[in-house]
């Protein structure tokens, strides 16, 4: 327990995604928190694709930071530097810290305001509705889930998915990949593997676009969506005191307490870390909870040996396939269909995620 009247420690949280938002919310009454994010809202990212086919879904999944983070300072800017004592931002602020948490995840340029983001989804929806032929580039979870959403909501559309790899969903096992391919094919989604789309050689044909692949194939489409991986949000760290704490892939190296290795007062959580596990939202939230407990302990003067350790998550993954089905990889089995769909696909964990941030699920 903090003593009455004791001065709170200054905590700076950089990044307002899944991990950063959870940590800021958890510690807002335990520290003097400054929350830095270039956008004014938190987005439940795994609900993005549902919002593209049903824009009203975004009313629940795109949430202003101030709705759940009610007791602290929000700086709507980008962090561009770190010293031993301060964080520097693009709007020329120098923000002092006693403890720092970096949760910048992946680089994904999005609008500043919630309203602008919702308008983007409306525009994407109009693009899908007006198209007869849709091309999806990328066969990871984003591309697969988008194909599933479109084929379920708009079964009359002709959807083609092109993936450079030898199988879909390469981050999980081949059994789950094969079952996913079978499901998509059953929904009349045309899947082309081991090919890339040349977006610099699009031609027109009777009002439609013709896309060309590296295998010499031509694909007719009225619009396309890029669903390939996004770069890590760590490029800015290369000019800071943490430049030597990045591994060869640009991830921050952390210890078992989720502190940046060699640092006593700097933590990193979420996708930006080198924790050996599948990068998923529910694990990023677990990072946030472990780091929050450790920060509470340290800020109250507790012993380091009592800090909580983080154990990497198991190889569990659920990929939504439309509104009813999903493919799920558990440690000892792989399932596809309505049962895993009941776990994720109906609500995409949006209600649960809102409740975790103290908000009404609907």
Short mmCIF file of C-alpha atoms in Angstrom, two decimals:
data_model
loop_
_atom_site.label_atom_id
_atom_site.label_comp_id
_atom_site.label_asym_id
_atom_site.label_seq_id
_atom_site.Cartn_x
_atom_site.Cartn_y
_atom_site.Cartn_z
CA UNK A 1 0.00 0.00 0.00
CA UNK A 2 1.24 3.46 -0.84
CA UNK A 3 1.50 5.88 2.05
CA UNK A 4 -1.04 8.66 2.14
CA UNK A 5 0.39 11.73 0.48
CA UNK A 6 3.39 9.86 -0.98
CA UNK A 7 4.48 11.27 -4.32
CA UNK A 8 3.63 8.93 -7.18
CA UNK A 9 6.36 7.75 -9.50
CA UNK A 10 6.36 9.07 -13.06
CA UNK A 11 5.47 6.34 -15.54
CA UNK A 12 5.56 6.90 -19.30
CA UNK A 13 3.80 4.38 -21.58
CA UNK A 14 4.62 4.58 -25.30
CA UNK A 15 2.10 2.94 -27.62
CA UNK A 16 -1.69 2.71 -27.42
CA UNK A 17 -2.31 -0.71 -28.89
CA UNK A 18 -3.42 -3.90 -27.16
CA UNK A 19 -0.55 -4.08 -24.66
CA UNK A 20 0.02 -0.38 -24.03
CA UNK A 21 -3.66 0.42 -23.46
CA UNK A 22 -4.02 -2.44 -20.99
CA UNK A 23 -0.98 -1.38 -18.99
CA UNK A 24 -1.91 2.32 -18.92
CA UNK A 25 -5.42 1.44 -17.74
CA UNK A 26 -4.06 -0.94 -15.06
CA UNK A 27 -1.63 1.59 -13.56
CA UNK A 28 -3.47 4.89 -13.95
CA UNK A 29 -4.20 5.10 -10.22
CA UNK A 30 -0.84 3.71 -9.09
CA UNK A 31 1.49 6.18 -10.78
CA UNK A 32 1.64 9.58 -12.45
CA UNK A 33 1.05 8.15 -15.93
CA UNK A 34 1.77 9.85 -19.25
CA UNK A 35 0.37 7.86 -22.18
CA UNK A 36 1.96 8.60 -25.60
CA UNK A 37 0.23 7.52 -28.80
CA UNK A 38 -0.08 9.19 -32.25
CA UNK A 39 -3.80 8.42 -32.35
CA UNK A 40 -6.58 9.35 -29.93
CA UNK A 41 -8.06 5.87 -29.70
CA UNK A 42 -7.39 2.24 -28.94
CA UNK A 43 -8.46 -0.28 -31.57
CA UNK A 44 -9.29 -3.93 -31.06
CA UNK A 45 -7.20 -4.90 -34.04
CA UNK A 46 -8.49 -8.43 -34.52
CA UNK A 47 -11.95 -6.93 -35.14
CA UNK A 48 -10.73 -4.78 -38.05
CA UNK A 49 -11.79 -7.18 -40.75
CA UNK A 50 -15.32 -7.60 -39.39
CA UNK A 51 -15.59 -3.81 -39.37
CA UNK A 52 -14.72 -3.72 -43.08
CA UNK A 53 -17.79 -5.79 -43.93
CA UNK A 54 -19.95 -4.35 -41.13
CA UNK A 55 -18.83 -0.77 -40.35
CA UNK A 56 -21.17 -0.45 -37.34
CA UNK A 57 -19.00 -3.08 -35.58
CA UNK A 58 -16.39 -0.33 -35.23
CA UNK A 59 -18.61 1.55 -32.79
CA UNK A 60 -17.56 -1.04 -30.19
CA UNK A 61 -14.07 -1.93 -31.38
CA UNK A 62 -12.64 1.59 -31.89
CA UNK A 63 -12.47 3.24 -28.45
CA UNK A 64 -11.20 6.67 -27.47
CA UNK A 65 -8.31 6.38 -25.00
CA UNK A 66 -10.04 8.77 -22.64
CA UNK A 67 -13.03 6.41 -22.30
CA UNK A 68 -10.95 3.92 -20.27
CA UNK A 69 -7.86 5.92 -19.31
CA UNK A 70 -9.43 8.54 -17.07
CA UNK A 71 -6.64 9.45 -14.65
CA UNK A 72 -3.49 10.57 -16.43
CA UNK A 73 -2.03 12.63 -19.24
CA UNK A 74 -2.51 11.64 -22.88
CA UNK A 75 0.03 12.98 -25.38
CA UNK A 76 -1.23 12.55 -28.93
CA UNK A 77 2.12 12.44 -30.66
CA UNK A 78 4.88 10.07 -31.74
CA UNK A 79 7.86 9.21 -29.56
CA UNK A 80 11.06 9.93 -31.44
CA UNK A 81 13.74 9.57 -28.78
CA UNK A 82 14.65 8.27 -25.33
CA UNK A 83 17.31 9.48 -22.92
CA UNK A 84 18.14 8.06 -19.50
CA UNK A 85 15.54 10.36 -17.95
CA UNK A 86 13.15 11.59 -20.68
CA UNK A 87 11.07 10.63 -23.69
CA UNK A 88 11.20 13.03 -26.64
CA UNK A 89 8.15 13.43 -28.90
CA UNK A 90 7.55 14.71 -32.43
CA UNK A 91 5.72 17.76 -31.07
CA UNK A 92 8.88 18.92 -29.21
CA UNK A 93 7.96 17.68 -25.75
CA UNK A 94 10.41 16.25 -23.26
CA UNK A 95 8.57 14.01 -20.83
CA UNK A 96 10.47 12.89 -17.71
CA UNK A 97 10.08 9.37 -16.39
CA UNK A 98 11.06 7.20 -13.45
CA UNK A 99 9.77 4.11 -15.24
CA UNK A 100 9.18 3.58 -18.94
CA UNK A 101 7.15 1.00 -20.88
CA UNK A 102 7.58 0.59 -24.65
CA UNK A 103 4.64 -1.00 -26.46
CA UNK A 104 4.89 0.32 -30.00
CA UNK A 105 4.10 -3.04 -31.64
CA UNK A 106 3.94 -2.80 -35.42
CA UNK A 107 4.08 0.30 -37.59
CA UNK A 108 0.60 0.89 -38.99
CA UNK A 109 -0.19 4.43 -40.18
CA UNK A 110 -3.82 5.15 -39.27
CA UNK A 111 -5.83 8.36 -38.82
CA UNK A 112 -5.48 10.45 -35.67
CA UNK A 113 -9.13 10.53 -34.63
CA UNK A 114 -11.72 7.84 -33.99
CA UNK A 115 -14.17 9.49 -36.38
CA UNK A 116 -11.62 9.45 -39.20
CA UNK A 117 -10.91 5.77 -38.54
CA UNK A 118 -14.60 4.88 -38.67
CA UNK A 119 -14.91 6.78 -41.96
CA UNK A 120 -12.03 4.67 -43.35
CA UNK A 121 -13.95 1.51 -42.55
CA UNK A 122 -17.05 2.91 -44.22
CA UNK A 123 -15.00 3.59 -47.37
CA UNK A 124 -13.53 0.06 -47.31
CA UNK A 125 -17.04 -1.35 -46.98
CA UNK A 126 -18.26 0.66 -49.97
CA UNK A 127 -15.30 -0.63 -51.97
CA UNK A 128 -16.21 -4.24 -51.17
CA UNK A 129 -19.93 -3.78 -51.80
CA UNK A 130 -19.38 -2.18 -55.21
CA UNK A 131 -16.93 -4.85 -56.37
CA UNK A 132 -17.78 -8.08 -58.11
CA UNK A 133 -14.21 -9.39 -58.04
CA UNK A 134 -12.00 -8.91 -54.96
CA UNK A 135 -8.26 -9.65 -54.73
CA UNK A 136 -6.57 -10.28 -51.37
CA UNK A 137 -2.78 -10.23 -51.25
CA UNK A 138 -1.36 -12.23 -48.35
CA UNK A 139 -2.33 -15.56 -46.79
CA UNK A 140 -1.51 -14.93 -43.16
CA UNK A 141 -4.22 -14.50 -40.51
CA UNK A 142 -5.28 -11.08 -41.83
CA UNK A 143 -5.73 -12.24 -45.42
CA UNK A 144 -7.45 -15.46 -44.41
CA UNK A 145 -9.84 -13.73 -42.01
CA UNK A 146 -10.72 -11.05 -44.57
CA UNK A 147 -11.44 -13.72 -47.18
CA UNK A 148 -13.65 -15.47 -44.65
CA UNK A 149 -15.54 -12.30 -43.74
CA UNK A 150 -16.19 -11.31 -47.37
CA UNK A 151 -17.20 -14.82 -48.48
CA UNK A 152 -19.65 -15.07 -45.56
CA UNK A 153 -21.26 -11.63 -45.83
CA UNK A 154 -21.05 -11.37 -49.62
CA UNK A 155 -21.19 -14.93 -51.00
CA UNK A 156 -21.91 -13.56 -54.49
CA UNK A 157 -18.46 -11.92 -54.70
CA UNK A 158 -15.61 -13.68 -56.47
CA UNK A 159 -12.68 -13.62 -54.03
CA UNK A 160 -9.11 -14.51 -55.01
CA UNK A 161 -6.37 -14.82 -52.39
CA UNK A 162 -2.72 -14.84 -53.50
CA UNK A 163 0.00 -15.92 -51.06
CA UNK A 164 3.74 -16.10 -51.61
CA UNK A 165 4.22 -19.03 -49.24
CA UNK A 166 3.71 -22.73 -49.85
CA UNK A 167 0.76 -22.84 -47.43
CA UNK A 168 -1.65 -20.52 -45.67
CA UNK A 169 -1.16 -19.44 -42.04
CA UNK A 170 2.51 -20.39 -41.92
CA UNK A 171 2.78 -19.22 -38.30
CA UNK A 172 0.82 -22.30 -37.18
CA UNK A 173 0.97 -25.97 -38.10
CA UNK A 174 0.43 -27.52 -41.55
CA UNK A 175 -2.71 -29.37 -40.40
CA UNK A 176 -4.44 -26.08 -39.57
CA UNK A 177 -3.22 -24.63 -42.88
CA UNK A 178 -4.67 -27.53 -44.87
CA UNK A 179 -8.03 -27.33 -43.09
CA UNK A 180 -8.17 -23.58 -43.71
CA UNK A 181 -7.48 -24.02 -47.43
CA UNK A 182 -10.22 -26.64 -47.62
CA UNK A 183 -12.69 -24.31 -45.88
CA UNK A 184 -11.91 -21.35 -48.13
CA UNK A 185 -12.19 -23.49 -51.25
CA UNK A 186 -15.60 -24.73 -50.07
CA UNK A 187 -16.70 -21.07 -49.92
CA UNK A 188 -15.57 -20.55 -53.54
CA UNK A 189 -12.51 -18.50 -52.56
CA UNK A 190 -9.80 -19.08 -55.18
CA UNK A 191 -6.42 -19.52 -53.49
CA UNK A 192 -3.14 -19.19 -55.39
CA UNK A 193 -0.01 -20.23 -53.46
CA UNK A 194 3.69 -19.56 -54.12
CA UNK A 195 2.95 -16.48 -56.18
CA UNK A 196 3.28 -12.75 -55.72
CA UNK A 197 1.19 -9.97 -57.24
CA UNK A 198 2.98 -7.26 -59.17
CA UNK A 199 1.11 -4.13 -58.11
CA UNK A 200 3.14 -2.04 -60.55
CA UNK A 201 1.76 -3.76 -63.65
CA UNK A 202 -2.01 -3.46 -63.28
CA UNK A 203 -3.86 -3.12 -66.58
CA UNK A 204 -7.47 -2.24 -67.40
CA UNK A 205 -9.96 -4.46 -69.20
CA UNK A 206 -13.55 -3.32 -69.80
CA UNK A 207 -13.68 -1.34 -66.55
CA UNK A 208 -12.04 -4.01 -64.40
CA UNK A 209 -8.39 -4.28 -63.41
CA UNK A 210 -6.12 -7.12 -64.43
CA UNK A 211 -3.43 -8.05 -61.93
CA UNK A 212 -0.40 -10.12 -62.92
CA UNK A 213 1.43 -12.64 -60.73
CA UNK A 214 5.00 -13.85 -60.72
CA UNK A 215 3.75 -17.20 -62.05
CA UNK A 216 2.47 -15.47 -65.17
CA UNK A 217 -1.20 -15.68 -64.20
CA UNK A 218 -3.72 -12.87 -64.73
CA UNK A 219 -6.37 -12.09 -62.12
CA UNK A 220 -9.43 -9.97 -62.73
CA UNK A 221 -10.42 -7.76 -59.78
CA UNK A 222 -12.29 -4.53 -59.15
CA UNK A 223 -10.28 -3.80 -56.00
CA UNK A 224 -7.51 -5.28 -53.89
CA UNK A 225 -6.50 -5.40 -50.23
CA UNK A 226 -2.90 -5.75 -49.02
CA UNK A 227 -2.80 -8.15 -46.06
CA UNK A 228 0.93 -8.76 -45.72
CA UNK A 229 2.90 -8.28 -42.51
CA UNK A 230 3.53 -4.84 -41.08
CA UNK A 231 7.02 -3.76 -39.97
CA UNK A 232 7.83 -3.64 -36.27
CA UNK A 233 7.43 -0.24 -34.64
CA UNK A 234 11.05 -0.14 -33.52
CA UNK A 235 12.86 1.82 -36.23
CA UNK A 236 12.76 4.97 -34.07
CA UNK A 237 14.67 3.18 -31.28
CA UNK A 238 17.81 2.82 -33.41
CA UNK A 239 18.83 6.38 -32.56
CA UNK A 240 18.17 6.08 -28.81
CA UNK A 241 19.84 4.68 -25.71
CA UNK A 242 18.17 1.35 -26.55
CA UNK A 243 19.79 0.92 -29.96
CA UNK A 244 21.96 -1.93 -28.64
CA UNK A 245 18.98 -3.65 -27.04
CA UNK A 246 17.43 -4.56 -30.41
CA UNK A 247 18.01 -8.01 -31.86
CA UNK A 248 18.67 -8.72 -35.54
CA UNK A 249 14.95 -8.58 -36.31
CA UNK A 250 14.44 -5.22 -34.63
CA UNK A 251 12.79 -6.63 -31.50
CA UNK A 252 13.58 -5.40 -28.01
CA UNK A 253 15.35 -8.06 -25.98
CA UNK A 254 13.67 -8.55 -22.60
CA UNK A 255 14.33 -10.62 -19.49
CA UNK A 256 11.90 -12.95 -17.74
CA UNK A 257 10.31 -9.94 -15.99
CA UNK A 258 9.69 -8.16 -19.35
CA UNK A 259 12.31 -5.55 -18.56
CA UNK A 260 14.59 -4.52 -21.39
CA UNK A 261 17.76 -6.51 -20.74
CA UNK A 262 20.30 -4.51 -18.77
CA UNK A 263 17.73 -1.89 -17.72
CA UNK A 264 16.20 -1.64 -14.26
CA UNK A 265 13.37 0.79 -15.05
CA UNK A 266 12.46 0.18 -18.71
CA UNK A 267 9.99 -2.51 -19.74
CA UNK A 268 8.83 -3.67 -23.18
CA UNK A 269 5.59 -5.53 -23.88
CA UNK A 270 3.64 -6.88 -26.83
CA UNK A 271 4.78 -7.60 -30.37
CA UNK A 272 7.92 -5.49 -30.11
CA UNK A 273 9.56 -7.96 -27.71
CA UNK A 274 11.74 -10.97 -28.52
CA UNK A 275 9.63 -13.30 -26.35
CA UNK A 276 9.62 -16.65 -28.25
CA UNK A 277 5.90 -17.10 -28.90
CA UNK A 278 3.28 -16.45 -31.58
CA UNK A 279 2.51 -12.73 -31.57
CA UNK A 280 -1.15 -12.52 -30.62
CA UNK A 281 -3.34 -9.98 -28.88
CA UNK A 282 -4.30 -12.10 -25.89
CA UNK A 283 -0.62 -12.74 -25.15
CA UNK A 284 0.17 -9.02 -25.46
CA UNK A 285 -2.46 -8.41 -22.79
CA UNK A 286 -0.79 -11.02 -20.57
CA UNK A 287 2.49 -9.15 -21.04
CA UNK A 288 0.74 -5.98 -19.87
CA UNK A 289 -0.64 -7.62 -16.72
CA UNK A 290 2.72 -9.15 -15.71
CA UNK A 291 4.58 -5.88 -16.35
CA UNK A 292 1.91 -3.96 -14.41
CA UNK A 293 2.36 -6.20 -11.37
CA UNK A 294 6.13 -5.79 -11.51
CA UNK A 295 5.88 -2.02 -11.87
CA UNK A 296 3.51 -1.79 -8.89
CA UNK A 297 6.00 -3.78 -6.83
CA UNK A 298 9.01 -1.68 -7.86
CA UNK A 299 7.22 1.65 -7.49
CA UNK A 300 6.18 0.66 -3.95
CA UNK A 301 9.79 -0.14 -3.06
CA UNK A 302 9.40 -3.92 -3.21
CA UNK A 303 12.22 -6.41 -3.66
CA UNK A 304 13.22 -7.36 -7.19
CA UNK A 305 13.31 -11.04 -6.24
CA UNK A 306 9.55 -10.91 -5.70
CA UNK A 307 8.83 -9.82 -9.27
CA UNK A 308 6.55 -12.00 -11.42
CA UNK A 309 8.08 -13.87 -14.33
CA UNK A 310 6.45 -14.19 -17.74
CA UNK A 311 6.23 -17.65 -19.28
CA UNK A 312 5.90 -17.66 -23.09
CA UNK A 313 2.47 -18.68 -24.34
CA UNK A 314 1.72 -22.11 -25.80
CA UNK A 315 1.11 -22.73 -29.48
CA UNK A 316 -2.61 -21.90 -29.30
CA UNK A 317 -4.11 -19.86 -32.13
CA UNK A 318 -7.65 -19.21 -33.36
CA UNK A 319 -8.28 -17.72 -36.79
CA UNK A 320 -11.83 -16.61 -37.50
CA UNK A 321 -13.52 -17.81 -40.70
CA UNK A 322 -16.58 -15.66 -41.17
CA UNK A 323 -19.18 -15.29 -38.43
CA UNK A 324 -19.71 -18.90 -37.42
CA UNK A 325 -16.56 -20.89 -38.11
CA UNK A 326 -12.92 -20.72 -37.10
CA UNK A 327 -9.77 -22.81 -37.27
CA UNK A 328 -8.12 -23.43 -33.91
CA UNK A 329 -4.72 -24.89 -33.15
CA UNK A 330 -4.40 -26.16 -29.59
CA UNK A 331 -1.29 -27.85 -28.15
CA UNK A 332 -2.60 -31.36 -28.89
CA UNK A 333 -5.27 -30.96 -31.55
CA UNK A 334 -6.50 -28.85 -34.47
CA UNK A 335 -10.19 -28.07 -34.98
CA UNK A 336 -12.18 -26.24 -37.63
CA UNK A 337 -15.83 -25.32 -37.75
CA UNK A 338 -18.57 -24.13 -35.43
CA UNK A 339 -17.00 -25.17 -32.08
CA UNK A 340 -13.88 -22.96 -32.36
CA UNK A 341 -16.12 -20.40 -34.07
CA UNK A 342 -18.22 -20.20 -30.89
CA UNK A 343 -15.06 -19.23 -29.00
CA UNK A 344 -14.04 -16.36 -31.25
CA UNK A 345 -15.98 -15.67 -34.43
CA UNK A 346 -19.34 -14.48 -33.15
CA UNK A 347 -18.06 -11.49 -31.15
CA UNK A 348 -14.28 -11.65 -31.84
CA UNK A 349 -13.68 -11.16 -28.09
CA UNK A 350 -14.75 -7.52 -28.42
CA UNK A 351 -17.10 -7.65 -25.42
CA UNK A 352 -14.45 -9.30 -23.25
CA UNK A 353 -11.77 -6.82 -24.32
CA UNK A 354 -14.04 -3.87 -23.54
CA UNK A 355 -14.81 -5.30 -20.08
CA UNK A 356 -11.07 -5.67 -19.39
CA UNK A 357 -10.83 -1.92 -19.84
CA UNK A 358 -13.76 -1.20 -17.55
CA UNK A 359 -16.27 -0.54 -20.37
CA UNK A 360 -19.70 -1.95 -21.09
CA UNK A 361 -19.34 -4.97 -23.43
CA UNK A 362 -21.96 -3.49 -25.78
#
